[in-house]
mmCIF file of C-alpha atoms and ligand atoms in Angstrom:
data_model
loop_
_atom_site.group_PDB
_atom_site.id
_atom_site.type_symbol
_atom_site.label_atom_id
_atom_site.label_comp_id
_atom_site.label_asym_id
_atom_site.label_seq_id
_atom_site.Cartn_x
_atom_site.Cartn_y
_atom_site.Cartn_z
ATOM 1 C CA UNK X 1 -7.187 -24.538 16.183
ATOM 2 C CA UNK X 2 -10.917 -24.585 17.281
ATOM 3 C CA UNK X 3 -13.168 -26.615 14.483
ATOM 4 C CA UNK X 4 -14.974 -23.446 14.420
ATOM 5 C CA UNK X 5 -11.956 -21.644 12.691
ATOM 6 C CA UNK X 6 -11.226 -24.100 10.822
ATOM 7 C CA UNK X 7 -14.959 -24.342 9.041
ATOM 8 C CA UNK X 8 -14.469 -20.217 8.763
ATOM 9 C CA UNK X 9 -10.943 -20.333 6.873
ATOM 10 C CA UNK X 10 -12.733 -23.650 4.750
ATOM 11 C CA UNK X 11 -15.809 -21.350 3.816
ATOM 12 C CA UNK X 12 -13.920 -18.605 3.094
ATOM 13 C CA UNK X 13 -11.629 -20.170 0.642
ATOM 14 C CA UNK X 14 -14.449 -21.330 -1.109
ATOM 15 C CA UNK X 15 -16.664 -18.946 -0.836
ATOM 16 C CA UNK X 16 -14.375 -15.864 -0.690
ATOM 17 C CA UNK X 17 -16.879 -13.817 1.749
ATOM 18 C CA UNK X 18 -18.309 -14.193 5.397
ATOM 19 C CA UNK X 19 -20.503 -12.657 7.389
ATOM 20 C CA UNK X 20 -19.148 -9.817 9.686
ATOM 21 C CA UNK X 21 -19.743 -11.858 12.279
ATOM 22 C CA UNK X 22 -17.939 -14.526 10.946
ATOM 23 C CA UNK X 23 -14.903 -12.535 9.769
ATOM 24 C CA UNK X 24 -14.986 -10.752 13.491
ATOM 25 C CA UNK X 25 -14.928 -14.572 15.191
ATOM 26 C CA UNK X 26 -11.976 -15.363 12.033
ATOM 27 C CA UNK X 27 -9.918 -12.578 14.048
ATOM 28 C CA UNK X 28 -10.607 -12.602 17.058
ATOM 29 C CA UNK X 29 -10.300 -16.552 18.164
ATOM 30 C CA UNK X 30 -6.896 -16.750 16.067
ATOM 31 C CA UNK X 31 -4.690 -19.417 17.021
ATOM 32 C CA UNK X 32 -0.824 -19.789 15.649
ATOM 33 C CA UNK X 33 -2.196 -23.277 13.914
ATOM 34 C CA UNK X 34 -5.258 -21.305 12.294
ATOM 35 C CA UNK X 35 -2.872 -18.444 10.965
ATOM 36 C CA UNK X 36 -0.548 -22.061 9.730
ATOM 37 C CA UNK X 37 -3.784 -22.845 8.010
ATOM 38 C CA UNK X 38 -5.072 -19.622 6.306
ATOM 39 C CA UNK X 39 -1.358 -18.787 5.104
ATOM 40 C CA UNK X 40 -1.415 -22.191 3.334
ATOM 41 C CA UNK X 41 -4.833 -21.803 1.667
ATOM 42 C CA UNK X 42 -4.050 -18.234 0.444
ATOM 43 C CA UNK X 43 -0.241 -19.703 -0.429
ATOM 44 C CA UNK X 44 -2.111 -21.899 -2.667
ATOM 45 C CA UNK X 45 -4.654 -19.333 -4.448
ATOM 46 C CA UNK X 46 -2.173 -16.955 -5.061
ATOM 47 C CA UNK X 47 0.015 -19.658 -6.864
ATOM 48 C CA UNK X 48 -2.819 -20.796 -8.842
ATOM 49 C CA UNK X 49 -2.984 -17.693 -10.386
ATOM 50 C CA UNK X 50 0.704 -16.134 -10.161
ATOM 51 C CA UNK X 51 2.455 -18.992 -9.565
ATOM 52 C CA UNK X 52 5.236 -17.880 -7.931
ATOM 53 C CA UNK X 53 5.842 -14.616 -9.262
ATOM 54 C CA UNK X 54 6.493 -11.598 -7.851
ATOM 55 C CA UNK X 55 5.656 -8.379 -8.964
ATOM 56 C CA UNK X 56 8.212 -5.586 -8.144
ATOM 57 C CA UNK X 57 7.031 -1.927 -8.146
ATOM 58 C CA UNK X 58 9.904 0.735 -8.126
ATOM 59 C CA UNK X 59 8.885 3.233 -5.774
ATOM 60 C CA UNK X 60 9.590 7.298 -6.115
ATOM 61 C CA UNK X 61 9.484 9.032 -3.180
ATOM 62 C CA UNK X 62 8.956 12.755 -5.273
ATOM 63 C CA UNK X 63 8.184 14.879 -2.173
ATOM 64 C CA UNK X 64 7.714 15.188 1.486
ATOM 65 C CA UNK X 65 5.568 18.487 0.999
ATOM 66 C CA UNK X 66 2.035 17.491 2.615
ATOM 67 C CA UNK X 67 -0.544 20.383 3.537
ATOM 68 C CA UNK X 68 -2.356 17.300 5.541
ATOM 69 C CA UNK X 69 -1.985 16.448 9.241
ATOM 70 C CA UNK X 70 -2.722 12.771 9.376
ATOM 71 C CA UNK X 71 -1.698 12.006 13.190
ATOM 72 C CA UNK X 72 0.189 9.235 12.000
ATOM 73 C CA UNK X 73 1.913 10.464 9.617
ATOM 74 C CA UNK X 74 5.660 11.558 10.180
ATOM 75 C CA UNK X 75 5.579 13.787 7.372
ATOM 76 C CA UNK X 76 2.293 15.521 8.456
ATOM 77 C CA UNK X 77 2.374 19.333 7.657
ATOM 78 C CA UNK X 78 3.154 20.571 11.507
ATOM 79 C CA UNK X 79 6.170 18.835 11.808
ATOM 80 C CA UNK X 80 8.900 21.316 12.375
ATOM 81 C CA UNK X 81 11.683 19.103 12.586
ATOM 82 C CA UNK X 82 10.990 17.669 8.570
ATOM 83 C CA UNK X 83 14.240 18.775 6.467
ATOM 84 C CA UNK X 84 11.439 19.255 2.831
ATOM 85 C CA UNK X 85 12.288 18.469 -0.356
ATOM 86 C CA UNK X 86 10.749 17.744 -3.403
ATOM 87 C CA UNK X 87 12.244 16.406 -6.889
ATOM 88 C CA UNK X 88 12.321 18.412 -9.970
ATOM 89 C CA UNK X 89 11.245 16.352 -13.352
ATOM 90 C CA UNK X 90 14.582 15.817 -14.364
ATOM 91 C CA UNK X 91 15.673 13.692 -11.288
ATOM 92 C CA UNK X 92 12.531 11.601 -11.077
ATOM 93 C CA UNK X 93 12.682 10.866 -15.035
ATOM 94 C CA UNK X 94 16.088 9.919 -14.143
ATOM 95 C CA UNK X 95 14.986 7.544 -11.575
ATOM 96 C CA UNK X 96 12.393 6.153 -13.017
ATOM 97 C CA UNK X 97 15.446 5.327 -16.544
ATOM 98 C CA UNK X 98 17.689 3.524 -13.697
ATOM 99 C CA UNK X 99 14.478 1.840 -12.425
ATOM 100 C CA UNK X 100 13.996 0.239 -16.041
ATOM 101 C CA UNK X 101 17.385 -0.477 -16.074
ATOM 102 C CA UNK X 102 16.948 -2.890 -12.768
ATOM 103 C CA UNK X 103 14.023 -4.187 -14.468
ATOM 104 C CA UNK X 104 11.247 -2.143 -13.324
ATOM 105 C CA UNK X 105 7.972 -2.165 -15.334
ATOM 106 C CA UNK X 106 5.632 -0.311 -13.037
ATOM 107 C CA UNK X 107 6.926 3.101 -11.770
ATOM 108 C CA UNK X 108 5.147 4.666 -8.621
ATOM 109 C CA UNK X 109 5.242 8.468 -8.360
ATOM 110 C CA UNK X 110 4.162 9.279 -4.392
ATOM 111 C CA UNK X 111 4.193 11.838 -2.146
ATOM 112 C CA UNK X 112 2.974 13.914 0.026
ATOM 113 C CA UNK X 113 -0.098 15.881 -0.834
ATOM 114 C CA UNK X 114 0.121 19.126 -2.740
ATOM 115 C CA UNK X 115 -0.899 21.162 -5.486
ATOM 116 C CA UNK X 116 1.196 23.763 -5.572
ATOM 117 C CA UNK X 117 4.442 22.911 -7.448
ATOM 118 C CA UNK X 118 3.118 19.441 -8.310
ATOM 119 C CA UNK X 119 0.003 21.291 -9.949
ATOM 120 C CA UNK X 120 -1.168 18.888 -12.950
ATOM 121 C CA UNK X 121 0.855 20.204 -15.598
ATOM 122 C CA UNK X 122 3.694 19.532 -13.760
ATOM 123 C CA UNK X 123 2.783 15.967 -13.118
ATOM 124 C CA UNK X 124 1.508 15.077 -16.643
ATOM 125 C CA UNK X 125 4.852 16.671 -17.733
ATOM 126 C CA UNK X 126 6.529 14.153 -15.395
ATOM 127 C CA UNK X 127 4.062 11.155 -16.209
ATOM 128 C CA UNK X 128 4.557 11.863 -19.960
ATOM 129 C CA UNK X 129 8.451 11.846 -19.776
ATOM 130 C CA UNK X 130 8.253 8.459 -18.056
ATOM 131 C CA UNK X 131 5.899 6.589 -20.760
ATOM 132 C CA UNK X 132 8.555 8.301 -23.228
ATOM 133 C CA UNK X 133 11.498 6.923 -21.786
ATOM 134 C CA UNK X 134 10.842 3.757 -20.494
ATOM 135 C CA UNK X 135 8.930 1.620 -22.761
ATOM 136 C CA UNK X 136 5.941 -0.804 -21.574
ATOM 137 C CA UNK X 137 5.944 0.632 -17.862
ATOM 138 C CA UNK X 138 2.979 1.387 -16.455
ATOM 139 C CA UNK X 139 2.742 5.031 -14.426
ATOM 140 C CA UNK X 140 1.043 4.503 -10.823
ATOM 141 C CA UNK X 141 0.686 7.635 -8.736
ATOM 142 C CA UNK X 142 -0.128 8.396 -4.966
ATOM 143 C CA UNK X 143 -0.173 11.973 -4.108
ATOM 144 C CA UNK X 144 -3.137 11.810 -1.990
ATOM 145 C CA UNK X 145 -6.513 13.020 -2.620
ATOM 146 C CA UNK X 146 -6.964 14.967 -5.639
ATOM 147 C CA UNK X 147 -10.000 16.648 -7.545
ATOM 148 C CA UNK X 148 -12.009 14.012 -10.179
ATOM 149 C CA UNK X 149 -11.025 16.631 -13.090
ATOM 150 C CA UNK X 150 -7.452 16.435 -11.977
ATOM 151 C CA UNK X 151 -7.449 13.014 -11.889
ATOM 152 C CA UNK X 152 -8.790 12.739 -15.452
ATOM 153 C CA UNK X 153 -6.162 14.564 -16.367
ATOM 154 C CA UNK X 154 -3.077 12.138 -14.803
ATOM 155 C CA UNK X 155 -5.157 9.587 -16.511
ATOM 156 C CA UNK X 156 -5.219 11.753 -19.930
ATOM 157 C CA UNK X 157 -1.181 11.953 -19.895
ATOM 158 C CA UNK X 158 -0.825 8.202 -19.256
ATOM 159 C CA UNK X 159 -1.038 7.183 -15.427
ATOM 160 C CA UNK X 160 -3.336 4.110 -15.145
ATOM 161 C CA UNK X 161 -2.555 2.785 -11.686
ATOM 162 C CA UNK X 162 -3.794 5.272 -8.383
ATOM 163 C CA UNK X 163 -2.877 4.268 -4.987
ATOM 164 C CA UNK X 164 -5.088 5.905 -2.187
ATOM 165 C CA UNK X 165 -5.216 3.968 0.738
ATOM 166 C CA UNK X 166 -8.289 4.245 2.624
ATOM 167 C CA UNK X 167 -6.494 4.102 6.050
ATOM 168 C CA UNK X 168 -9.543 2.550 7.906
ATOM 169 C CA UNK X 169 -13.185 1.605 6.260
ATOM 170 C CA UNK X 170 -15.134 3.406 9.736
ATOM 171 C CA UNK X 171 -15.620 6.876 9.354
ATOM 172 C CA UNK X 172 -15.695 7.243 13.649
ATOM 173 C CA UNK X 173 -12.038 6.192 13.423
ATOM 174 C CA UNK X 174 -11.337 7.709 10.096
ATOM 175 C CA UNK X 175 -11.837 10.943 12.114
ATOM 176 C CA UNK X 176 -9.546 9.581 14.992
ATOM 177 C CA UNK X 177 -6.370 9.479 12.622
ATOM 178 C CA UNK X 178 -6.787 12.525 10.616
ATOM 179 C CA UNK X 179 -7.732 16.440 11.379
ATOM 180 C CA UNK X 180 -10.995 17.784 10.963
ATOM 181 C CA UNK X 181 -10.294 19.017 7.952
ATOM 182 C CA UNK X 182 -10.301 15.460 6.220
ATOM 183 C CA UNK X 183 -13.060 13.568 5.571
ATOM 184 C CA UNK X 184 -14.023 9.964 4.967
ATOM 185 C CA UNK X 185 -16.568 10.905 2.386
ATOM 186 C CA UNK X 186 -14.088 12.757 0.535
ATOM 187 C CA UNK X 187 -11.382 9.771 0.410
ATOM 188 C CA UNK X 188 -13.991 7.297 -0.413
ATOM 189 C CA UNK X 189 -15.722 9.793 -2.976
ATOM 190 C CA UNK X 190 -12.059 10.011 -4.343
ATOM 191 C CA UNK X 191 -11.747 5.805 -4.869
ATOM 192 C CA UNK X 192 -14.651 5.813 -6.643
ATOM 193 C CA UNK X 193 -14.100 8.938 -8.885
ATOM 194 C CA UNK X 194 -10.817 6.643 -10.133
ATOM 195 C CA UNK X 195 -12.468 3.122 -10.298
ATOM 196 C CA UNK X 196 -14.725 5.411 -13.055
ATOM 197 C CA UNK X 197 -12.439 7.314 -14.562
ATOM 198 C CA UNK X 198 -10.201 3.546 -15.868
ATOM 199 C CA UNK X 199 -7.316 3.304 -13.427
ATOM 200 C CA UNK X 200 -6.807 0.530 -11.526
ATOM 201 C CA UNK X 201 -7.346 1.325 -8.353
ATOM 202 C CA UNK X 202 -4.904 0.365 -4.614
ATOM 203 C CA UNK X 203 -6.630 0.704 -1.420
ATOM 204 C CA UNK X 204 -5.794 -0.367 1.932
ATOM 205 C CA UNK X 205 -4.787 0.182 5.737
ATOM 206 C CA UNK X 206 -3.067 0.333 8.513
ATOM 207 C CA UNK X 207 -3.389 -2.248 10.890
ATOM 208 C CA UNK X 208 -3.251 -1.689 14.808
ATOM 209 C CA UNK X 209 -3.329 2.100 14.033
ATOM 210 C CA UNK X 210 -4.468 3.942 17.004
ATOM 211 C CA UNK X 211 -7.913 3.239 18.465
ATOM 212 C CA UNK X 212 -8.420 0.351 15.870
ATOM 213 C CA UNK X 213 -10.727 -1.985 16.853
ATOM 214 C CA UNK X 214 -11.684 -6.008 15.540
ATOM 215 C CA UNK X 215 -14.959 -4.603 14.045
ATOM 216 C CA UNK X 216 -12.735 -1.297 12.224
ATOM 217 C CA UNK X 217 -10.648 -4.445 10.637
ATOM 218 C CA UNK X 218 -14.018 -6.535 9.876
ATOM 219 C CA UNK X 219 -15.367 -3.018 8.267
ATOM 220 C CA UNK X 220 -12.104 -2.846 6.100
ATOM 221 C CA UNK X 221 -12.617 -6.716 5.348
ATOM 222 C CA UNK X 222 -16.229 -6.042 3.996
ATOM 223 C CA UNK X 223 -15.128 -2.951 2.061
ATOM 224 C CA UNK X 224 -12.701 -4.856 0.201
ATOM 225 C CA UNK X 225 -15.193 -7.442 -0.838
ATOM 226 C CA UNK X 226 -17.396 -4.793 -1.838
ATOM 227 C CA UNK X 227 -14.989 -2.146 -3.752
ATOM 228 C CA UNK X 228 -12.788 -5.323 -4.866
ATOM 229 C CA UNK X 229 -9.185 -2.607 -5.347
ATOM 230 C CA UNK X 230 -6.978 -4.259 -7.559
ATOM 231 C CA UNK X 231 -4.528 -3.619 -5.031
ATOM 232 C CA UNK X 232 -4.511 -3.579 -0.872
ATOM 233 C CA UNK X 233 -1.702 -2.202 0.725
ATOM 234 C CA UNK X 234 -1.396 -2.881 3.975
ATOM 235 C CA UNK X 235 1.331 -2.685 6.768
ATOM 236 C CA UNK X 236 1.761 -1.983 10.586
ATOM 237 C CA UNK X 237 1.365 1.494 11.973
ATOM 238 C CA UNK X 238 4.792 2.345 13.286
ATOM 239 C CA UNK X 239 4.657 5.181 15.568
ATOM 240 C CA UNK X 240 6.828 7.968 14.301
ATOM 241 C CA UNK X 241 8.336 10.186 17.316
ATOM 242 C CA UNK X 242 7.073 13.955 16.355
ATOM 243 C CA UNK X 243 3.487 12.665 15.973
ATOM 244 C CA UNK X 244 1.038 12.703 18.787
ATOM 245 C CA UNK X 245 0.775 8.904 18.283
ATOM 246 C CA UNK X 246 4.714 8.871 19.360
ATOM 247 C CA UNK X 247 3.930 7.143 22.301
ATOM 248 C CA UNK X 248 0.819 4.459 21.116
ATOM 249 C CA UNK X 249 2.427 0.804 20.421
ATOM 250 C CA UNK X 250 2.841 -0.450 16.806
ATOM 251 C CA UNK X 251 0.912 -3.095 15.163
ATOM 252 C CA UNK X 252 1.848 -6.871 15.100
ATOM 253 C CA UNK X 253 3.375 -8.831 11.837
ATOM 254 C CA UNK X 254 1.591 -11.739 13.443
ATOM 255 C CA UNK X 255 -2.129 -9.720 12.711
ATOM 256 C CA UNK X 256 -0.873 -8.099 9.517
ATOM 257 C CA UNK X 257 0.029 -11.915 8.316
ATOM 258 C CA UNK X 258 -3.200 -12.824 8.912
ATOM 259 C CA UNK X 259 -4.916 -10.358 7.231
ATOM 260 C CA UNK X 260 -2.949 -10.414 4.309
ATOM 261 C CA UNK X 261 -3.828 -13.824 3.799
ATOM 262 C CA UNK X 262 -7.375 -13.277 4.692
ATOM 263 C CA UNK X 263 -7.374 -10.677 2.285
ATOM 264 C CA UNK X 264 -6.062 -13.304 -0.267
ATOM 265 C CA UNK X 265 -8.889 -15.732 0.125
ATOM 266 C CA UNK X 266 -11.257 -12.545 -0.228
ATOM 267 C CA UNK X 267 -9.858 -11.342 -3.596
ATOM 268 C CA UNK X 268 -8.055 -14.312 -4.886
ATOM 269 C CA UNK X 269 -6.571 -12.319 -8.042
ATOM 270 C CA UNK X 270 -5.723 -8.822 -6.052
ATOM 271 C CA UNK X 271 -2.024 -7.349 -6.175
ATOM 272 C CA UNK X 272 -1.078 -7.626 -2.603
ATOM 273 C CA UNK X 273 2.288 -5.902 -1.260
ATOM 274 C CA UNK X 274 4.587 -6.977 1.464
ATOM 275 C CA UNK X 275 5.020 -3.833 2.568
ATOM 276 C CA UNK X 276 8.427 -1.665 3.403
ATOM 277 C CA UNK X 277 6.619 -1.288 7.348
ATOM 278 C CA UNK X 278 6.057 -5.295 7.443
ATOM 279 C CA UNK X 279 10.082 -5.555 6.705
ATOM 280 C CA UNK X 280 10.724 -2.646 9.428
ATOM 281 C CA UNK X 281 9.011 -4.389 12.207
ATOM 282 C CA UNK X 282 10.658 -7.730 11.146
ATOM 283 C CA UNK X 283 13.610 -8.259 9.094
ATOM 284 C CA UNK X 284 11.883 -11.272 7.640
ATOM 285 C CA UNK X 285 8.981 -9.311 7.393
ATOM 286 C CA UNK X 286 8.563 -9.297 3.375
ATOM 287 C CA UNK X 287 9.089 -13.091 3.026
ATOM 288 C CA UNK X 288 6.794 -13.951 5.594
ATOM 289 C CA UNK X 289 4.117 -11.627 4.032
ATOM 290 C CA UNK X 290 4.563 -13.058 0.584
ATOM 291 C CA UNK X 291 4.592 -16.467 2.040
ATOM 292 C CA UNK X 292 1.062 -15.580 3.908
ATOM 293 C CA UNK X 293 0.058 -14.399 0.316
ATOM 294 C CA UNK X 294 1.575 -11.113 -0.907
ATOM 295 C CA UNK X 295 2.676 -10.872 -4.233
ATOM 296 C CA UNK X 296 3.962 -7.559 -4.882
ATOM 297 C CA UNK X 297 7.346 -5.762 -3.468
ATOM 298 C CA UNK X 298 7.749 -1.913 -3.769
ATOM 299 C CA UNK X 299 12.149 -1.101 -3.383
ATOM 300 C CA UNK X 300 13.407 1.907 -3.374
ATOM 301 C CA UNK X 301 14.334 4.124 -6.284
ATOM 302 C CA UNK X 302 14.629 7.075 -4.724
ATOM 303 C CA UNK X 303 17.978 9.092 -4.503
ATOM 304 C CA UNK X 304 19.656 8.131 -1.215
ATOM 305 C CA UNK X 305 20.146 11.457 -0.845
ATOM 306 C CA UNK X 306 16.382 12.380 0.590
ATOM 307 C CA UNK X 307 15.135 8.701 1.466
ATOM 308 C CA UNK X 308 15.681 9.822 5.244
ATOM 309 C CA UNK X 309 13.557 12.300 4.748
ATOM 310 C CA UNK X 310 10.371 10.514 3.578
ATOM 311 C CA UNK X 311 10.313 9.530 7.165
ATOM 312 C CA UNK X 312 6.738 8.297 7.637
ATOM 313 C CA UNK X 313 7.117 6.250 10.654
ATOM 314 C CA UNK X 314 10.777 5.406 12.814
ATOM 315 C CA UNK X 315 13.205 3.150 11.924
ATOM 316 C CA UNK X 316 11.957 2.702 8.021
ATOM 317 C CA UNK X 317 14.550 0.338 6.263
ATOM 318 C CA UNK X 318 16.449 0.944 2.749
ATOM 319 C CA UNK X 319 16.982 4.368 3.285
ATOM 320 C CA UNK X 320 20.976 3.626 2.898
ATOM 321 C CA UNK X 321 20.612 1.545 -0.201
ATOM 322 C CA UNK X 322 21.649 2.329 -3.557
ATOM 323 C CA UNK X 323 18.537 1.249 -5.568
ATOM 324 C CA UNK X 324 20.488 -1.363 -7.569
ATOM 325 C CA UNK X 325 21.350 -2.680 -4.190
ATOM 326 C CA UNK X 326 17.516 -2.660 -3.218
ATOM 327 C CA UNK X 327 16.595 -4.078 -6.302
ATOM 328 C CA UNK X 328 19.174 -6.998 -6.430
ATOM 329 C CA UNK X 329 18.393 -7.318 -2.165
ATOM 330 C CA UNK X 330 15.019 -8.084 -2.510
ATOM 331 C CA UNK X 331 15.042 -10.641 -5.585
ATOM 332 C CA UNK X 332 17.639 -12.480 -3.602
ATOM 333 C CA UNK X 333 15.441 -12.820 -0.443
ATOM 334 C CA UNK X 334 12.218 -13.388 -2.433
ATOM 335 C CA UNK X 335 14.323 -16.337 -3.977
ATOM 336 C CA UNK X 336 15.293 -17.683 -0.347
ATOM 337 C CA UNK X 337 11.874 -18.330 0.399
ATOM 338 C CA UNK X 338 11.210 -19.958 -3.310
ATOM 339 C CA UNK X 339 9.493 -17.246 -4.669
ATOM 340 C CA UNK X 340 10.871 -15.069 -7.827
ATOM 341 C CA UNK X 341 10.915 -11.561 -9.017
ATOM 342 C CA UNK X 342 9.952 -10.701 -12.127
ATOM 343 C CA UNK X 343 10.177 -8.225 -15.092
ATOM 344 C CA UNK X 344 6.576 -7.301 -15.576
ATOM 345 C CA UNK X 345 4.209 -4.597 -15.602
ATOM 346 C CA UNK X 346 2.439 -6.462 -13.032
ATOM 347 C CA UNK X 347 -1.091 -6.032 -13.878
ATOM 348 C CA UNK X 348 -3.522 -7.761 -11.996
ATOM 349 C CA UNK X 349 -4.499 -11.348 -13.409
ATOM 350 C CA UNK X 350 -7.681 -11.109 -15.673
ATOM 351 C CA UNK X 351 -7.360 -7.046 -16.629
HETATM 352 N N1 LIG T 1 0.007 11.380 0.512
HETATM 353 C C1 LIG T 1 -0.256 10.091 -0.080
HETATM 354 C C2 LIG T 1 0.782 9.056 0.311
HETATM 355 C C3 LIG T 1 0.808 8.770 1.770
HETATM 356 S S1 LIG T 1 2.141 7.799 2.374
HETATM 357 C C4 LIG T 1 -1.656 9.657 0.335
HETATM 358 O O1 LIG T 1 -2.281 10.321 1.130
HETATM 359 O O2 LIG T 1 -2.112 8.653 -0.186
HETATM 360 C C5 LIG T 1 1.598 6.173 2.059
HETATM 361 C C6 LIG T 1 0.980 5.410 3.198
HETATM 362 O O3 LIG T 1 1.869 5.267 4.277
HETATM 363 C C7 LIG T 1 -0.235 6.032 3.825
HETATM 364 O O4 LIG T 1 -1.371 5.836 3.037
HETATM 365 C C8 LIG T 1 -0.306 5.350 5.193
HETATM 366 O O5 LIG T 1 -1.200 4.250 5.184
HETATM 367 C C9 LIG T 1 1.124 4.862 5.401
HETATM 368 N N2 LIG T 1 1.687 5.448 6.649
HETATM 369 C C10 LIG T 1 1.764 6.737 6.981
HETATM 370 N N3 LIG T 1 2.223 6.878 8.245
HETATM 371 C C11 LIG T 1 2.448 5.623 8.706
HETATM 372 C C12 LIG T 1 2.897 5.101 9.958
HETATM 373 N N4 LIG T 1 3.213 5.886 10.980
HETATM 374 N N5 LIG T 1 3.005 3.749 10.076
HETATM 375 C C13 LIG T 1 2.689 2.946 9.045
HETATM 376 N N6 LIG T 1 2.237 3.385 7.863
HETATM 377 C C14 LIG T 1 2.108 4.710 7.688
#
């Protein structure tokens, strides 16, 4: 490792910001030894705070519906070949019961985006059955970009937690994953309508999505240090076959390592996922994220019976798995690597 990446991982462990400049020479003159390096500083602040706890998240995939067209996305609205579905109340109450069984505290109610059977009564309905059956969990939902007075209302029946990825922080390549009839004012207008309204709030992106460039990942860097989400999610793009990205290469566990730990050292006390991509690129892929400085897992409670469906990308893993079997898989692995899963509602450290 250059002495020069060195003094940047140094500064930015103490001072948890750099200079764009500085994060774009942090990227770009990587080195195996300085990615060694980083992983060990953020290993370190994340114990500080969590020890070495991890948060689990049980995730509810509730529909496949989307009107959007994200180019990424392998649920995007023009895809023929999608079989749809979505899940009544019943069935994702149900879920979300055998999810506190396993030990869930934190339920997470995505989806594609739509309003038109998952209007808001129907998902205050759902949100309100949850809080009702399963005591002390705390309702996260990510159905895409909603109106402010709609999301008032999620927050009203009991949701606290909304997770809206940004996708990319540079509204030029904001517009090069998504159809014109998205906008990058709208999603960011969206993150800040919930920061105000009380939840707390996920962000986060892809990395080595289509046309993504260093300074696109140095403009995501410098609007987490800014907007501070008290969670990042971020993973690989995985190219998903009926998408016209079918054909562009996927992005690296090596980069998405780095960032995660990057992203660490940032925001020592955000909830950070090792995300389901990360394990589908590599089947160590969630232990060597949490090891870089993730603290969060998301398994899947789902019914097997449409987890092939919520095909986002190729290849996604646990869509066999019984969600016991997810559950038990992932606290086992997590405890390979010396790290352990616990029942909590996960809340980020500080709230
Ligand atoms: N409709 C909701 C949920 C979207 S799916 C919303 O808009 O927020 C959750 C996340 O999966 C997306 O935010 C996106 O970052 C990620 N995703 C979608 N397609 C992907 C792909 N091909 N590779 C990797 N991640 C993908």
């Amino acid at each position: 490792m250059t002495s020069e990446v060195k003094v940047l991982i140094d500064e930015l462990a103490s001072r948890h910001t750099l200079s764009p400049d500085g994060y774009e020479q942090l990227i770009e003159r990587r080195t195996p030894e300085a990615a060694e390096h980083l992983a060990k500083r953020a290993d370190a602040v994340r114990r500080e705070i969590y020890g070495n706890t991890v948060f689990v998240r049980g995730l509810i995939e509730i529909s496949n519906i989307c009107k959007n067209d994200c180019l990424y996305c392998g649920i995007r609205a023009s895809n023929r070949n999608v079989e749809r579905y979505r899940l009544d109340p019943d069935t994702i109450v149900a879920c979300a019961c055998d999810g506190w069984e396993y030990g869930y505290r934190t339920i997470v109610l995505q989806g594609g985006e739509e309003t038109t059977y998952y209007s808001d009564d129907v998902l205050c309905y759902v949100i309100e059955r949850i809080i009702k059956a399963c005591p002390d969990t705390a309702v996260t939902v990510s159905m895409g970009e909603r109106g402010r007075a709609s999301f008032q209302r999620l927050y009203d029946a009991g949701a606290t937690r909304y997770l809206l990825r940004h996708e990319t922080a540079n509204k030029e390549h904001y517009e090069r994953l998504h159809p014109s009839s998205m906008s990058f004012e709208h999603r960011m207008q969206c993150l800040r309508d919930l920061r105000d309204i009380g939840y707390q709030v996920g962000a986060g992106m892809m990395v080595g999505s289509p046309f993504q460039t260093t300074r696109h990942l140095v403009d995501d860097l410098v609007f987490i240090e800014t907007f501070k989400p008290d969670m990042v999610g971020i993973g690989p793009f995985i190219p998903h076959h009926d998408t016209p990205f079918a054909d562009e290469p996927a992005g690296t566990l090596e980069l998405t390592l780095y960032l995660l730990s990057i992203i660490r050292l940032i925001h020592p006390r955000v909830l950070l996922p090792a995300t389901t991509a990360l394990g589908t690129i590599d089947p160590l892929g969630r232990e060597k994220g949490v090891q870089a400085g993730a603290n969060v897992v998301m398994p899947n409670l789902s019914p097997v019976a449409v987890r092939k469906q919520y095909e986002l990308y190729d290849n996604k893993i646990c869509t066999g798995d019984e969600s016991a079997v997810c559950r038990g898989c992932l606290a086992r692995r997590m405890a390979k690597v010396g790290y352990e899963v616990v029942v909590d509602r996960g809340d980020i450290a500080g709230l």
